[in-house]
Amino acid sequence: MGPGKTTTRTRRRTVPWVLLGLWVAVLAVVGPFASKLADVQHDRAVDYLPASADSTQVAKIEDQLPGGESTELVLVYHRDGGLSGVDRATAARQVARIADDNPLTAPPKAVPSPDGTTLMYPVASSAPGADEKKRDTFVNEVRDVARGADGLSVDVGGPGALATDAAEVYNSLGGPLLYTTVAVVAVLLILIYRSPLLWLVPLAVAGVADYLSMGVAYGLHQAFGTSVSGQSSGVMTILVFGAGTDYALLLISRYREELRRVERPYDAMRNALRGCGPAVLASSGTVAAGLLCLLAADLNSSRGMGPTGTVGVLCALVAMLTLLPAVLVLLGRRVFWPLVPAYGSEPRQRRSLFSAMGSSAGRRPLAVLASGAVLLGALALGALSLPGSLKQQDSFVHKPDSVAAMETLAHAYPGQGTQPLTVITHTGRADATLATVRGHQGVARAERGRSGGGWTEISVTAKGAPQSAAETATIKSLRGDLKGSYVGGPSAQQIDLQDTNARDRLVVVPIVLVSVLLILIVLLRSLVAPLLLVVAVIAVWGAALGIGGLVFGPLFGFEGTDPGLGLLSFVFLVALGVDYGIFLMHRMREESLSGAEPAAAALTALRTTGGVIASAGLVLAATFAVLTNMGLVQLVQLGFVIAVGVLLDTFLVRTYLVTSASVALRRRVWWPGRLSREPSRPPEPRQKEPAVVG
């Protein structure tokens, strides 16, 4: 036996074990950091805002005032038939106990409703400061004291209570989100592979990748201050399992084919990695580049999601190209039982669904293309029906105590402000600022608050209801009149969120389009094919938003649309949609380089990649659909739009429209590359395309 054969045999035996050992070492190092990611997660509205926003400045200055940032609550006592004297006494007693147990910024004063059914007590404490855990403790302690009985309802609302209820939902995402995602992916993999063992391997590797991504995300936060929110960490998990499983499907499909041609699993895996590795690397790189464009966003939550999502995709990529191959090689062919691909065997031949779809697209490509374009355009018109901007109290799928309080206030105090605004001004001109605020036509009352560090806090109650057009006009007018001062508070934060999201859409969307287009031009060596893919994913995004507009209000009962939905759904659908386009176009280019005519190359690419892309699309759509089971409207909307978009892309755009356009354009699809030119001599006859593996 020669030294070459000995070296090869040694490599076959040692490389998989070495990779497995390296992963064990990596996880041992990352483990202590992965568990800390939840500790650096922040979900206050002000944490989502840019540093330049008025609301952010107010929150920062409040941290410097005596006691730090205040937690503002509203205790709402209500009886349908009208409050009795006993009810008022109960309310006064409970509020007094709360004041005795907690340092409040001012003595609570009762504000009765005009109809006598409701009593409102504004309560604020600076004891919790900016510490979210202390805030939640304070809110829950107040709720323990403020209790109703015998028809008297007591709800605790206000900004602090809304923030606590939102934090409770975000904190509960980790477990349910992970378990639901794993269950959904497991079911789909069992159906796809029809094996009692094989489905466990990619699922376990995805779990390892998710654990790694948590540690890396924590490291990014510590090193660069990357913003981490419940939304971004949840989406990171979705991307790890969704994108990671997609890469696993492509690799395992190619590995199964190679096992029929190659005797040893190690050699078959090496061939599989050489065959599909470049496409997987290119597609994951495109997704990562698209997500990193979010760094140009001004909104902290969007900017933080860029690197966090990229970490998820890259960790999934590394795991699926190193750990997954090692485990599969060590398990050998038996991992495919009962459908074991025997060496030298021929795959079972069957007529593929995608062969039939390709044939119909190939016969009348222009008619198919026109029909699909009309359908997508009609669906996109539904975006005009999207409800207006989402109010803070409407962001919960299931109504918590804080929202019940706000609804009671809205009925009992119609057209009146029940949620305070905060004005921060220089102490030297505090009196003049207070006079200006009190003289404003949209202000019901204003009181001077704490002072410290050269700043003074003024608590303002607007005449308009929270987040109404009247209150919004008051906030904008105050900001215009009070030069050198800052206007903040929950309603002002929502205005800043909307304005910043509008700015980010104008900046980030062109950057994403240009970046993805340039990457595709380099990969496909063409201008027409990249433009075709980009136009296709834009059409998918518009249609998915349109379907959202048709169902969010009438079917789901949502009162508003998350201001960040358009930008985030665009980035994800463009990046992920182009991801699948690369798989299809890469195979189409490969067929063309082999001498196939343009139409035949397009149809062959669809037949050979359609099944894998469909499986991958189903898995990715299902993982994002998991978000629709979460408790916050913004997560439900994001998950719904992306899931619908991925399905449209997989079963309509990628199969029919892109294929039809490629058939209709023929060689022009590769313009101005060399494939766009007619060959100087007839190509060599090509071997018959092998049947799709069953």
XYZ file of C-alpha atoms in Angstrom:
694
model
C 0.000 0.000 0.000
C 1.477 3.341 -1.056
C 1.925 6.364 1.210
C -0.753 8.259 -0.737
C -3.410 5.672 -0.011
C -2.372 5.535 3.653
C -2.644 9.306 3.962
C -6.066 9.312 2.325
C -7.340 6.579 4.616
C -5.987 8.411 7.666
C -7.673 11.622 6.529
C -11.000 9.853 6.109
C -10.793 8.583 9.676
C -9.416 11.646 11.468
C -10.897 14.737 9.778
C -14.514 14.177 10.939
C -13.365 13.492 14.505
C -11.099 16.544 14.505
C -13.990 18.752 13.348
C -16.223 17.286 16.029
C -13.579 17.948 18.662
C -13.112 21.529 17.510
C -16.843 22.151 17.836
C -16.858 20.744 21.357
C -14.022 23.120 22.256
C -15.779 26.105 20.658
C -19.002 25.418 22.528
C -17.090 25.079 25.805
C -15.644 28.556 25.258
C -18.872 30.159 24.021
C -21.187 28.513 26.555
C -20.714 30.976 29.447
C -21.415 33.928 27.142
C -24.451 32.471 25.369
C -26.424 32.377 28.611
C -25.770 36.094 29.187
C -27.450 37.364 26.014
C -30.817 37.762 27.743
C -29.182 39.970 30.399
C -28.186 42.631 27.835
C -31.534 42.620 26.026
C -33.438 45.921 26.269
C -36.954 46.526 25.005
C -37.887 50.026 26.158
C -39.204 52.196 23.370
C -36.382 54.648 24.008
C -33.846 51.848 23.475
C -35.136 51.513 19.919
C -34.745 55.218 19.111
C -31.713 57.024 17.684
C -29.510 59.091 20.008
C -30.527 62.311 18.237
C -34.263 61.943 18.927
C -35.916 64.284 21.457
C -37.331 61.295 23.316
C -33.885 59.773 23.722
C -32.459 63.028 25.053
C -35.284 63.260 27.582
C -34.620 59.734 28.832
C -30.865 60.356 29.117
C -31.309 63.600 31.039
C -33.894 62.022 33.326
C -31.274 59.445 34.290
C -29.122 62.334 35.597
C -31.905 63.894 37.667
C -32.301 63.023 41.369
C -33.625 59.468 41.484
C -33.024 58.917 37.755
C -35.687 58.146 35.170
C -39.181 58.039 36.617
C -41.664 55.217 36.161
C -45.108 56.704 35.507
C -48.294 54.761 36.192
C -52.015 55.481 36.194
C -54.292 53.731 38.676
C -57.787 53.428 37.208
C -60.764 52.717 39.530
C -64.010 52.079 37.677
C -67.595 50.973 38.344
C -70.134 50.868 35.516
C -73.008 52.272 37.593
C -70.893 55.025 39.140
C -68.370 55.033 41.992
C -69.716 54.953 45.548
C -68.246 56.596 48.611
C -66.883 53.239 49.687
C -65.163 52.888 46.304
C -63.507 56.270 46.687
C -62.389 55.423 50.199
C -60.940 52.127 48.988
C -59.058 53.927 46.238
C -57.689 56.564 48.650
C -56.581 53.875 51.101
C -54.783 51.826 48.469
C -53.065 54.850 46.949
C -51.914 55.982 50.398
C -50.406 52.548 51.018
C -48.565 52.701 47.693
C -47.216 56.143 48.611
C -46.050 54.856 52.021
C -44.276 51.845 50.496
C -42.613 53.642 47.572
C -40.832 56.997 47.175
C -43.043 58.893 44.734
C -42.020 62.026 42.856
C -45.218 63.818 43.936
C -48.301 63.067 46.096
C -50.939 61.310 43.927
C -54.011 63.432 43.199
C -57.376 61.955 42.232
C -58.837 62.998 38.882
C -62.560 62.031 38.676
C -64.222 61.427 35.326
C -67.095 63.697 34.246
C -69.613 60.833 34.382
C -68.596 59.726 37.887
C -67.756 56.159 36.853
C -63.979 56.425 37.008
C -61.250 57.751 39.276
C -57.734 58.224 37.923
C -54.620 58.495 40.114
C -51.348 59.374 38.317
C -48.457 57.768 40.234
C -44.747 58.218 39.477
C -41.611 56.990 41.193
C -37.955 57.555 40.356
C -36.773 54.694 42.571
C -36.490 52.123 39.744
C -34.521 54.536 37.546
C -33.609 53.043 34.169
C -33.311 49.530 35.625
C -35.961 47.461 33.841
C -36.043 44.756 36.512
C -36.625 47.322 39.258
C -39.311 48.948 37.131
C -41.110 45.633 36.706
C -40.850 44.955 40.443
C -42.342 48.359 41.250
C -45.216 47.903 38.784
C -46.047 44.449 40.113
C -45.962 45.670 43.717
C -48.410 48.442 42.839
C -50.672 45.892 41.148
C -50.579 43.709 44.249
C -51.912 46.611 46.315
C -54.393 48.074 43.826
C -57.127 45.439 43.695
C -60.848 45.678 43.091
C -63.791 43.759 44.544
C -67.599 43.505 44.283
C -67.899 45.153 40.867
C -65.116 47.691 41.378
C -62.439 47.169 38.738
C -58.902 48.395 39.280
C -56.370 48.461 36.458
C -52.821 49.798 36.447
C -51.865 51.494 33.197
C -49.546 54.220 32.030
C -46.133 54.066 30.313
C -44.478 52.046 33.070
C -47.184 49.375 33.090
C -47.191 49.150 29.275
C -43.413 48.705 29.294
C -43.633 45.995 31.944
C -46.303 44.092 30.024
C -44.253 44.352 26.822
C -41.136 43.134 28.640
C -43.083 40.159 29.980
C -44.010 39.176 26.425
C -40.443 39.618 25.168
C -39.002 37.653 28.094
C -41.402 34.806 27.366
C -40.347 34.604 23.715
C -37.119 32.701 24.283
C -38.524 29.342 25.369
C -41.771 29.180 23.338
C -40.113 30.631 20.239
C -37.288 28.094 20.344
C -39.489 25.099 21.158
C -42.080 25.969 18.521
C -39.417 26.553 15.885
C -37.737 23.226 16.660
C -41.072 21.395 16.533
C -42.061 22.951 13.196
C -38.690 22.225 11.586
C -38.705 18.677 12.975
C -42.105 17.887 11.468
C -41.107 19.263 8.069
C -37.788 17.394 8.043
C -39.520 14.113 8.918
C -41.925 14.631 6.010
C -39.113 15.578 3.639
C -36.643 12.816 4.523
C -39.044 10.041 5.538
C -36.380 8.709 7.888
C -36.547 8.144 11.667
C -32.945 9.302 12.160
C -31.825 11.658 9.411
C -34.058 14.577 10.453
C -32.390 14.681 13.867
C -28.962 15.484 12.454
C -29.620 18.884 10.785
C -31.968 19.832 13.608
C -29.332 19.131 16.265
C -26.680 20.984 14.267
C -29.035 23.977 13.921
C -29.473 23.933 17.710
C -25.692 24.026 18.142
C -25.489 26.925 15.677
C -28.173 28.805 17.609
C -26.224 28.372 20.853
C -23.070 29.608 19.117
C -24.890 32.629 17.689
C -26.075 33.654 21.152
C -22.506 33.678 22.433
C -21.197 35.596 19.437
C -24.054 38.123 19.641
C -23.234 38.716 23.307
C -19.582 39.229 22.375
C -20.548 41.793 19.718
C -22.605 43.670 22.285
C -19.747 43.753 24.767
C -17.143 44.733 22.190
C -19.067 47.225 20.038
C -22.207 48.074 22.006
C -24.485 46.394 19.459
C -28.137 46.891 20.413
C -29.913 43.667 21.437
C -33.704 43.527 21.706
C -36.248 40.775 22.096
C -37.172 41.219 18.460
C -33.616 40.934 17.133
C -32.691 37.925 19.277
C -35.919 36.170 18.275
C -35.315 36.824 14.574
C -31.738 35.579 14.976
C -33.051 32.221 16.220
C -35.506 32.065 13.317
C -32.701 32.739 10.836
C -30.422 30.109 12.348
C -33.031 27.373 12.072
C -34.575 28.583 8.812
C -31.439 29.401 6.824
C -29.429 26.627 8.473
C -31.995 23.998 7.568
C -32.069 25.334 4.001
C -28.307 24.866 3.685
C -28.627 21.389 5.193
C -31.309 20.427 2.658
C -29.076 21.443 -0.244
C -26.020 19.681 1.132
C -27.804 16.462 2.078
C -29.550 16.311 -1.301
C -26.220 16.560 -3.104
C -24.590 14.115 -0.643
C -27.315 11.543 -1.328
C -26.603 11.802 -5.066
C -22.867 11.405 -4.538
C -23.328 8.314 -2.344
C -24.791 6.535 -5.380
C -21.673 7.379 -7.406
C -18.927 7.165 -4.758
C -18.234 4.240 -2.470
C -16.922 5.944 0.656
C -19.034 8.526 2.574
C -16.014 10.771 3.164
C -15.306 11.051 -0.561
C -19.002 11.505 -1.330
C -19.226 14.361 1.165
C -16.132 16.000 -0.265
C -17.702 15.914 -3.729
C -20.985 17.242 -2.335
C -19.229 20.184 -0.678
C -17.387 20.965 -3.898
C -20.638 20.830 -5.834
C -23.022 22.872 -3.684
C -20.576 24.668 -1.377
C -19.971 27.654 -3.686
C -23.717 28.253 -4.145
C -24.322 28.004 -0.385
C -21.439 30.378 0.348
C -22.658 32.855 -2.267
C -26.253 32.783 -1.073
C -25.369 33.144 2.619
C -22.967 35.948 1.769
C -25.739 37.759 -0.071
C -28.109 37.401 2.882
C -25.423 38.640 5.275
C -24.632 41.615 3.035
C -28.312 42.530 2.793
C -28.754 42.390 6.553
C -25.601 44.419 7.203
C -27.139 47.246 5.183
C -29.326 47.814 8.248
C -26.243 49.378 9.871
C -27.144 52.460 7.842
C -30.434 52.740 9.742
C -30.803 55.455 12.362
C -33.203 53.407 14.474
C -31.294 51.455 17.126
C -33.541 48.406 16.874
C -33.130 48.145 13.089
C -29.411 48.882 13.193
C -28.887 46.255 15.887
C -30.833 43.643 13.922
C -28.333 43.897 11.055
C -25.278 42.403 12.798
C -27.420 40.159 15.015
C -29.164 38.603 12.006
C -25.842 38.320 10.186
C -24.385 36.438 13.143
C -27.271 33.974 12.946
C -26.823 33.356 9.210
C -23.035 32.974 9.410
C -23.147 30.678 12.443
C -25.673 28.514 10.601
C -23.427 28.498 7.533
C -20.302 27.461 9.446
C -22.164 24.731 11.327
C -23.780 23.292 8.211
C -20.522 23.244 6.217
C -18.338 21.765 8.982
C -20.226 20.087 11.813
C -23.038 18.641 9.692
C -20.681 16.977 7.160
C -18.579 15.527 9.977
C -21.585 14.001 11.739
C -23.049 12.612 8.503
C -19.753 11.002 7.508
C -19.326 9.418 10.939
C -22.865 8.004 10.813
C -22.360 6.635 7.302
C -25.023 5.539 4.851
C -27.237 4.088 7.574
C -28.346 7.584 8.565
C -30.627 7.513 5.476
C -32.447 4.341 6.570
C -34.842 3.071 5.300
C -34.132 4.827 1.953
C -30.389 4.112 1.940
C -28.643 5.279 -1.277
C -26.602 2.192 -2.239
C -23.351 2.581 -4.135
C -23.900 2.063 -7.851
C -27.691 2.177 -7.591
C -29.932 4.235 -9.820
C -32.412 6.716 -8.323
C -36.097 5.919 -8.612
C -37.462 7.740 -11.611
C -40.603 9.787 -11.350
C -42.183 12.728 -13.091
C -41.422 15.801 -11.059
C -44.037 18.427 -10.282
C -41.472 21.016 -11.273
C -40.937 19.308 -14.616
C -44.624 19.828 -15.339
C -44.486 23.429 -14.116
C -41.418 24.083 -16.220
C -43.058 22.617 -19.287
C -46.061 24.927 -18.964
C -43.773 27.925 -18.467
C -41.683 26.879 -21.449
C -44.620 26.597 -23.857
C -46.029 30.114 -23.387
C -43.454 32.074 -21.372
C -44.782 35.544 -22.167
C -48.369 34.643 -21.237
C -47.228 33.091 -17.953
C -45.029 36.089 -17.226
C -47.782 38.595 -17.936
C -50.356 36.690 -15.864
C -47.996 36.447 -12.899
C -47.118 40.138 -13.089
C -50.804 41.103 -13.112
C -51.494 38.850 -10.126
C -48.614 40.267 -8.079
C -49.610 43.809 -8.992
C -53.196 43.205 -7.915
C -52.064 41.734 -4.607
C -49.730 44.684 -4.011
C -52.707 47.056 -4.169
C -53.815 45.553 -0.867
C -51.015 47.497 0.812
C -53.232 50.560 0.452
C -55.522 48.933 3.031
C -52.845 48.595 5.698
C -54.090 50.169 8.951
C -52.396 53.323 10.211
C -49.438 53.469 12.562
C -49.636 51.094 15.509
C -50.332 52.750 18.849
C -48.474 51.559 21.911
C -51.584 50.167 23.594
C -52.568 48.300 20.410
C -49.279 46.386 20.173
C -50.476 43.393 22.225
C -52.254 40.414 20.683
C -53.959 39.627 23.985
C -55.085 42.617 26.064
C -53.054 42.973 29.282
C -53.987 44.954 32.387
C -52.256 48.106 31.166
C -54.244 48.203 27.917
C -57.507 47.614 29.796
C -56.662 50.658 31.919
C -55.995 52.811 28.855
C -59.274 51.728 27.228
C -61.212 52.590 30.372
C -59.565 56.015 30.445
C -60.369 56.616 26.781
C -64.093 56.014 27.447
C -64.276 57.855 30.757
C -62.220 60.886 29.695
C -63.110 61.345 26.011
C -60.862 63.766 24.184
C -58.670 64.366 27.244
C -55.020 63.609 27.813
C -54.435 60.754 30.239
C -50.782 60.051 29.489
C -48.238 62.703 30.535
C -45.648 64.295 28.300
C -42.248 65.287 29.645
C -40.485 68.532 28.840
C -36.813 68.854 29.796
C -35.442 72.387 29.847
C -32.440 74.268 31.201
C -33.028 75.243 34.817
C -32.145 78.864 34.114
C -35.167 79.305 31.894
C -37.469 76.758 33.552
C -39.993 79.419 34.651
C -40.218 80.905 31.165
C -40.580 77.446 29.619
C -43.304 76.521 32.122
C -45.213 79.691 31.267
C -44.932 78.985 27.551
C -46.159 75.414 28.026
C -49.115 76.489 30.167
C -50.079 79.073 27.588
C -50.152 76.556 24.762
C -53.654 75.921 23.440
C -53.164 72.126 23.359
C -52.020 71.828 26.994
C -54.478 71.086 29.799
C -52.023 71.468 32.702
C -48.291 71.525 33.409
C -46.330 71.132 36.648
C -42.689 71.758 37.421
C -40.831 68.608 38.438
C -37.335 67.683 39.537
C -34.169 69.663 38.880
C -30.534 68.593 38.749
C -27.427 68.882 36.622
C -28.629 72.143 35.120
C -31.902 70.622 33.863
C -35.487 70.817 35.050
C -38.342 68.406 34.339
C -41.849 69.626 33.521
C -44.761 67.189 33.482
C -47.363 68.117 30.847
C -50.869 66.806 30.228
C -52.209 67.463 26.747
C -55.868 68.113 26.007
C -55.898 65.521 23.232
C -56.199 61.780 23.867
C -52.960 59.734 23.822
C -51.503 59.338 20.314
C -54.429 61.186 18.753
C -54.020 63.719 15.970
C -54.614 66.529 18.489
C -51.920 65.302 20.876
C -49.487 64.734 18.006
C -50.036 68.314 16.841
C -49.422 69.558 20.396
C -46.123 67.671 20.674
C -44.843 68.936 17.345
C -45.929 72.480 18.141
C -44.206 72.397 21.545
C -41.012 71.145 19.946
C -41.145 74.025 17.529
C -41.805 76.635 20.226
C -39.398 75.390 22.911
C -35.987 75.933 21.370
C -33.211 74.305 23.426
C -35.709 72.108 25.298
C -36.745 68.499 24.647
C -40.217 66.990 24.556
C -40.455 63.276 25.385
C -42.741 60.665 26.877
C -44.508 57.639 25.346
C -46.487 59.524 22.703
C -43.437 61.539 21.669
C -41.473 58.291 21.393
C -44.018 56.894 18.953
C -43.715 60.023 16.800
C -39.928 59.676 16.788
C -40.253 55.989 15.861
C -42.458 56.829 12.876
C -40.224 59.676 11.695
C -37.037 57.638 12.038
C -38.530 54.644 10.248
C -39.581 56.899 7.375
C -36.037 58.252 7.140
C -34.505 54.778 7.314
C -36.667 53.499 4.467
C -35.378 56.263 2.203
C -31.754 55.493 3.106
C -31.563 51.735 3.645
C -33.768 50.467 0.790
C -31.534 51.915 -1.994
C -28.402 50.649 -0.221
C -29.858 47.135 -0.002
C -30.864 47.148 -3.665
C -27.495 48.427 -4.879
C -25.512 46.059 -2.642
C -27.484 42.962 -3.623
C -27.434 43.949 -7.299
C -23.649 44.381 -7.303
C -23.118 41.026 -5.596
C -25.378 39.301 -8.126
C -23.577 40.952 -11.041
C -20.264 39.586 -9.770
C -21.682 36.110 -9.087
C -23.683 35.708 -12.295
C -21.436 37.820 -14.561
C -24.459 39.452 -16.104
C -26.571 42.585 -15.799
C -29.919 41.240 -16.996
C -30.149 38.170 -14.723
C -29.418 40.176 -11.534
C -31.959 42.830 -12.528
C -34.512 40.081 -13.146
C -33.963 38.603 -9.687
C -34.102 41.985 -7.938
C -37.304 43.023 -9.726
C -38.807 39.655 -8.794
C -38.099 40.005 -5.077
C -39.414 43.586 -5.050
C -42.642 42.302 -6.596
C -42.826 39.585 -3.956
C -42.375 42.157 -1.175
C -45.148 44.356 -2.539
C -47.536 41.421 -2.925
C -46.785 40.107 0.572
C -47.442 43.535 2.108
C -50.641 43.735 0.074
C -51.873 40.421 1.453
C -51.052 41.745 4.914
C -53.177 44.800 4.207
C -56.105 42.557 3.260
C -56.000 40.444 6.444
C -54.442 42.486 9.270
C -57.569 44.494 10.004
C -60.497 42.324 8.858
C -59.090 38.932 9.880
C -56.601 39.566 12.698
C -58.319 42.629 14.127
C -55.127 44.687 14.315
C -55.684 48.395 14.911
C -52.430 49.541 13.319
C -49.283 48.637 11.404
C -45.827 48.567 12.956
C -43.861 51.527 11.493
C -40.829 49.292 10.962
C -42.692 46.567 9.065
C -41.993 47.935 5.595
C -38.239 48.267 6.037
C -37.586 45.016 7.907
C -39.797 42.901 5.655
C -38.123 44.455 2.604
C -34.612 43.654 3.819
C -35.463 40.075 4.766
C -37.497 39.271 1.655
C -34.947 40.775 -0.723
C -32.011 39.027 0.957
C -33.751 35.668 1.374
C -35.497 35.792 -1.997
C -32.259 36.483 -3.832
C -30.793 33.610 -1.828
C -33.110 31.160 -3.619
C -32.586 32.954 -6.910
C -28.885 32.227 -6.677
C -29.543 28.488 -6.386
C -31.697 28.544 -9.516
C -29.543 30.884 -11.612
C -26.311 29.162 -10.553
C -27.638 25.858 -11.915
C -28.974 27.597 -15.028
C -25.556 29.106 -15.662
C -23.913 25.729 -15.080
C -26.203 24.130 -17.664
C -25.504 26.925 -20.152
C -21.758 26.540 -19.714
C -22.206 22.831 -20.462
C -23.628 23.699 -23.860
C -27.375 23.622 -23.259
C -29.606 25.946 -25.194
C -31.007 28.825 -23.050
C -34.560 27.494 -22.801
C -33.366 23.976 -22.030
C -30.929 25.318 -19.412
C -33.716 27.219 -17.643
C -36.079 24.245 -17.603
C -33.368 21.813 -16.507
C -32.362 24.142 -13.674
C -35.965 24.250 -12.506
C -36.361 20.465 -12.657
C -33.158 19.761 -10.755
C -33.373 22.484 -8.103
C -37.133 22.984 -7.808
C -37.713 20.234 -5.246
C -34.886 21.320 -2.959
C -35.810 24.998 -3.231
C -39.449 24.164 -2.493
C -38.467 22.194 0.593
C -36.158 24.976 1.728
C -38.852 27.588 1.124
C -41.397 25.628 3.126
C -38.993 25.325 6.057
C -38.043 29.010 5.985
C -41.659 30.158 5.682
C -42.693 27.865 8.525
C -39.961 29.174 10.833
C -40.968 32.789 10.260
C -44.619 31.808 10.642
C -43.731 30.823 14.217
C -43.609 34.557 14.975
C -47.349 34.776 14.279
C -47.915 32.825 17.489
C -46.111 35.399 19.616
C -47.850 37.985 21.782
C -46.866 41.241 20.076
C -48.506 42.610 16.944
C -45.227 43.792 15.408
C -43.799 40.262 15.576
C -46.977 38.722 14.180
C -47.003 41.170 11.271
C -43.316 40.670 10.483
C -43.586 36.887 10.615
C -46.738 36.844 8.478
C -45.409 39.102 5.713
C -42.074 37.267 5.446
C -43.692 33.810 5.524
C -46.213 34.769 2.811
C -43.472 36.406 0.766
C -41.223 33.337 0.932
C -44.113 31.109 -0.192
C -44.946 33.436 -3.094
C -41.303 33.525 -4.077
C -40.908 29.740 -3.854
C -44.032 28.558 -5.644
C -44.877 31.408 -8.026
C -42.040 33.791 -8.742
C -39.073 31.427 -8.633
C -40.816 28.584 -10.477
C -43.000 30.329 -13.025
C -41.992 33.947 -13.469
C -38.193 33.823 -13.315
C -38.145 30.643 -15.408
C -40.590 32.111 -17.942
C -38.575 35.330 -18.181
C -35.370 33.332 -18.685
C -36.980 31.266 -21.447
C -38.359 34.394 -23.142
C -35.074 36.328 -22.922
C -32.991 33.324 -24.013
C -29.302 34.264 -24.212
C -30.070 37.899 -23.466
C -30.567 36.920 -19.814
C -26.753 36.637 -19.547
C -26.008 39.976 -21.269
C -23.329 41.282 -21.536
C -21.423 38.147 -20.441
C -20.006 35.666 -22.904
C -23.002 33.357 -22.446
C -25.157 36.017 -24.140
C -23.335 35.440 -27.432
C -24.126 32.669 -29.858
C -21.514 29.893 -29.777
C -19.063 29.911 -32.673
C -19.552 26.172 -33.199
C -22.303 23.716 -32.270
C -21.997 22.478 -28.686
C -21.133 18.912 -27.934
C -24.187 16.671 -27.434
C -25.127 16.595 -23.787
C -25.943 13.483 -21.845
C -29.535 12.929 -20.859
C -30.489 14.739 -17.662
C -30.747 12.255 -14.773
C -34.164 11.859 -13.182
C -34.968 13.674 -9.972
C -34.159 11.645 -6.889
C -37.222 10.324 -5.129
